[in-house]
């Protein structure tokens, strides 16, 4: 079983080693619902994290199935609002990259944390993702349509992860964990610039 100290140390090391992904700012139009909806579907970092949240929630079961995805979407919207207001947030790009690796590892290792601890971890990473989305919105655009689009797409990706995790069930739990390992591998590939 992985300890909280090891998880924190790993996250700190990943943040320190991460190279900027530049996966967000200035790519395409960012003021329509469609642009917001398509954005989470347009990159490995987005898709893997969102599906990993759903898979981890399915592995945990119970209240986590609703609480963890809801926490991600809710805190992501808060981060988006902060980004739109140009409130600085350090380590956004490294935090996004660390989220891909960390959430992949949490799924791969089937880390069983209390629901509240999962909410805290997921919320931290969601803040980074949301802030990146919010900074993309031009000053002359309200951004609400864009934010609604990326919130709905994010929720659908979480649902995909939950459905996959629940569909695999206990008998095929190893496949869900393998998907988590693949997510972590994608994250490492992004961190070291090979993807």
PDB file of C-alpha atoms in Angstrom, residues 90-168:
ATOM      1  CA  UNK A  90       1.751  29.012  -9.721  1.00  0.00           C
ATOM      2  CA  UNK A  91       2.695  25.672 -11.279  1.00  0.00           C
ATOM      3  CA  UNK A  92      -0.364  25.382 -13.551  1.00  0.00           C
ATOM      4  CA  UNK A  93       1.317  23.468 -16.386  1.00  0.00           C
ATOM      5  CA  UNK A  94       3.462  21.267 -14.098  1.00  0.00           C
ATOM      6  CA  UNK A  95       0.364  20.660 -11.961  1.00  0.00           C
ATOM      7  CA  UNK A  96      -1.571  19.502 -15.010  1.00  0.00           C
ATOM      8  CA  UNK A  97       1.221  17.142 -16.009  1.00  0.00           C
ATOM      9  CA  UNK A  98       1.540  15.849 -12.450  1.00  0.00           C
ATOM     10  CA  UNK A  99      -2.204  15.210 -12.414  1.00  0.00           C
ATOM     11  CA  UNK A 100      -1.929  12.839 -15.373  1.00  0.00           C
ATOM     12  CA  UNK A 101       0.798  10.791 -13.683  1.00  0.00           C
ATOM     13  CA  UNK A 102      -0.616  10.922 -10.155  1.00  0.00           C
ATOM     14  CA  UNK A 103      -4.205  10.051 -11.047  1.00  0.00           C
ATOM     15  CA  UNK A 104      -2.968   7.280 -13.316  1.00  0.00           C
ATOM     16  CA  UNK A 105      -0.939   5.863 -10.433  1.00  0.00           C
ATOM     17  CA  UNK A 106      -3.866   6.157  -8.025  1.00  0.00           C
ATOM     18  CA  UNK A 107      -5.919   4.023 -10.424  1.00  0.00           C
ATOM     19  CA  UNK A 108      -3.078   1.618 -11.281  1.00  0.00           C
ATOM     20  CA  UNK A 109      -2.354   0.970  -7.614  1.00  0.00           C
ATOM     21  CA  UNK A 110      -6.073   1.021  -6.702  1.00  0.00           C
ATOM     22  CA  UNK A 111      -5.215   3.379  -3.844  1.00  0.00           C
ATOM     23  CA  UNK A 112      -8.082   3.269  -1.362  1.00  0.00           C
ATOM     24  CA  UNK A 113      -8.338   6.666   0.309  1.00  0.00           C
ATOM     25  CA  UNK A 114     -11.211   8.188   2.251  1.00  0.00           C
ATOM     26  CA  UNK A 115     -13.671   9.996  -0.015  1.00  0.00           C
ATOM     27  CA  UNK A 116     -12.671  13.351   1.513  1.00  0.00           C
ATOM     28  CA  UNK A 117      -8.977  12.765   0.758  1.00  0.00           C
ATOM     29  CA  UNK A 118      -9.871  11.877  -2.829  1.00  0.00           C
ATOM     30  CA  UNK A 119     -11.921  15.073  -3.097  1.00  0.00           C
ATOM     31  CA  UNK A 120      -8.911  17.101  -1.895  1.00  0.00           C
ATOM     32  CA  UNK A 121      -6.489  15.488  -4.357  1.00  0.00           C
ATOM     33  CA  UNK A 122      -8.891  15.693  -7.265  1.00  0.00           C
ATOM     34  CA  UNK A 123      -9.846  19.267  -6.358  1.00  0.00           C
ATOM     35  CA  UNK A 124      -6.223  20.407  -6.348  1.00  0.00           C
ATOM     36  CA  UNK A 125      -5.638  19.011  -9.817  1.00  0.00           C
ATOM     37  CA  UNK A 126      -8.975  20.367 -11.056  1.00  0.00           C
ATOM     38  CA  UNK A 127      -7.945  23.862  -9.954  1.00  0.00           C
ATOM     39  CA  UNK A 128      -4.937  23.698 -12.303  1.00  0.00           C
ATOM     40  CA  UNK A 129      -6.994  22.372 -15.213  1.00  0.00           C
ATOM     41  CA  UNK A 130      -9.697  25.003 -14.686  1.00  0.00           C
ATOM     42  CA  UNK A 131      -7.221  27.855 -14.379  1.00  0.00           C
ATOM     43  CA  UNK A 132      -5.638  26.872 -17.679  1.00  0.00           C
ATOM     44  CA  UNK A 133      -9.075  26.851 -19.323  1.00  0.00           C
ATOM     45  CA  UNK A 134      -9.982  30.222 -17.829  1.00  0.00           C
ATOM     46  CA  UNK A 135      -6.828  31.971 -18.986  1.00  0.00           C
ATOM     47  CA  UNK A 136      -7.708  31.009 -22.571  1.00  0.00           C
ATOM     48  CA  UNK A 137     -10.910  33.040 -22.603  1.00  0.00           C
ATOM     49  CA  UNK A 138     -10.365  36.426 -24.333  1.00  0.00           C
ATOM     50  CA  UNK A 139     -11.044  39.527 -22.266  1.00  0.00           C
ATOM     51  CA  UNK A 140     -13.768  40.658 -24.637  1.00  0.00           C
ATOM     52  CA  UNK A 141     -15.703  37.380 -24.253  1.00  0.00           C
ATOM     53  CA  UNK A 142     -17.861  36.421 -21.300  1.00  0.00           C
ATOM     54  CA  UNK A 143     -16.605  32.849 -21.377  1.00  0.00           C
ATOM     55  CA  UNK A 144     -19.707  31.334 -19.782  1.00  0.00           C
ATOM     56  CA  UNK A 145     -20.604  29.346 -22.895  1.00  0.00           C
ATOM     57  CA  UNK A 146     -17.028  28.081 -23.157  1.00  0.00           C
ATOM     58  CA  UNK A 147     -16.957  27.094 -19.480  1.00  0.00           C
ATOM     59  CA  UNK A 148     -20.312  25.315 -19.798  1.00  0.00           C
ATOM     60  CA  UNK A 149     -18.970  23.361 -22.770  1.00  0.00           C
ATOM     61  CA  UNK A 150     -15.809  22.201 -21.054  1.00  0.00           C
ATOM     62  CA  UNK A 151     -17.697  21.358 -17.848  1.00  0.00           C
ATOM     63  CA  UNK A 152     -20.160  19.130 -19.723  1.00  0.00           C
ATOM     64  CA  UNK A 153     -17.425  17.425 -21.755  1.00  0.00           C
ATOM     65  CA  UNK A 154     -15.411  16.853 -18.579  1.00  0.00           C
ATOM     66  CA  UNK A 155     -18.426  15.308 -16.845  1.00  0.00           C
ATOM     67  CA  UNK A 156     -19.008  13.037 -19.847  1.00  0.00           C
ATOM     68  CA  UNK A 157     -15.381  11.871 -19.749  1.00  0.00           C
ATOM     69  CA  UNK A 158     -15.733  11.175 -16.013  1.00  0.00           C
ATOM     70  CA  UNK A 159     -18.883   9.193 -16.798  1.00  0.00           C
ATOM     71  CA  UNK A 160     -16.979   7.216 -19.425  1.00  0.00           C
ATOM     72  CA  UNK A 161     -14.369   6.279 -16.816  1.00  0.00           C
ATOM     73  CA  UNK A 162     -17.035   5.341 -14.276  1.00  0.00           C
ATOM     74  CA  UNK A 163     -18.926   3.237 -16.825  1.00  0.00           C
ATOM     75  CA  UNK A 164     -15.730   1.468 -17.861  1.00  0.00           C
ATOM     76  CA  UNK A 165     -14.728   0.828 -14.253  1.00  0.00           C
ATOM     77  CA  UNK A 166     -18.140  -0.441 -13.222  1.00  0.00           C
ATOM     78  CA  UNK A 167     -18.532  -2.414 -16.442  1.00  0.00           C
ATOM     79  CA  UNK A 168     -15.271  -4.229 -15.833  1.00  0.00           C
TER      80      UNK A 168
END
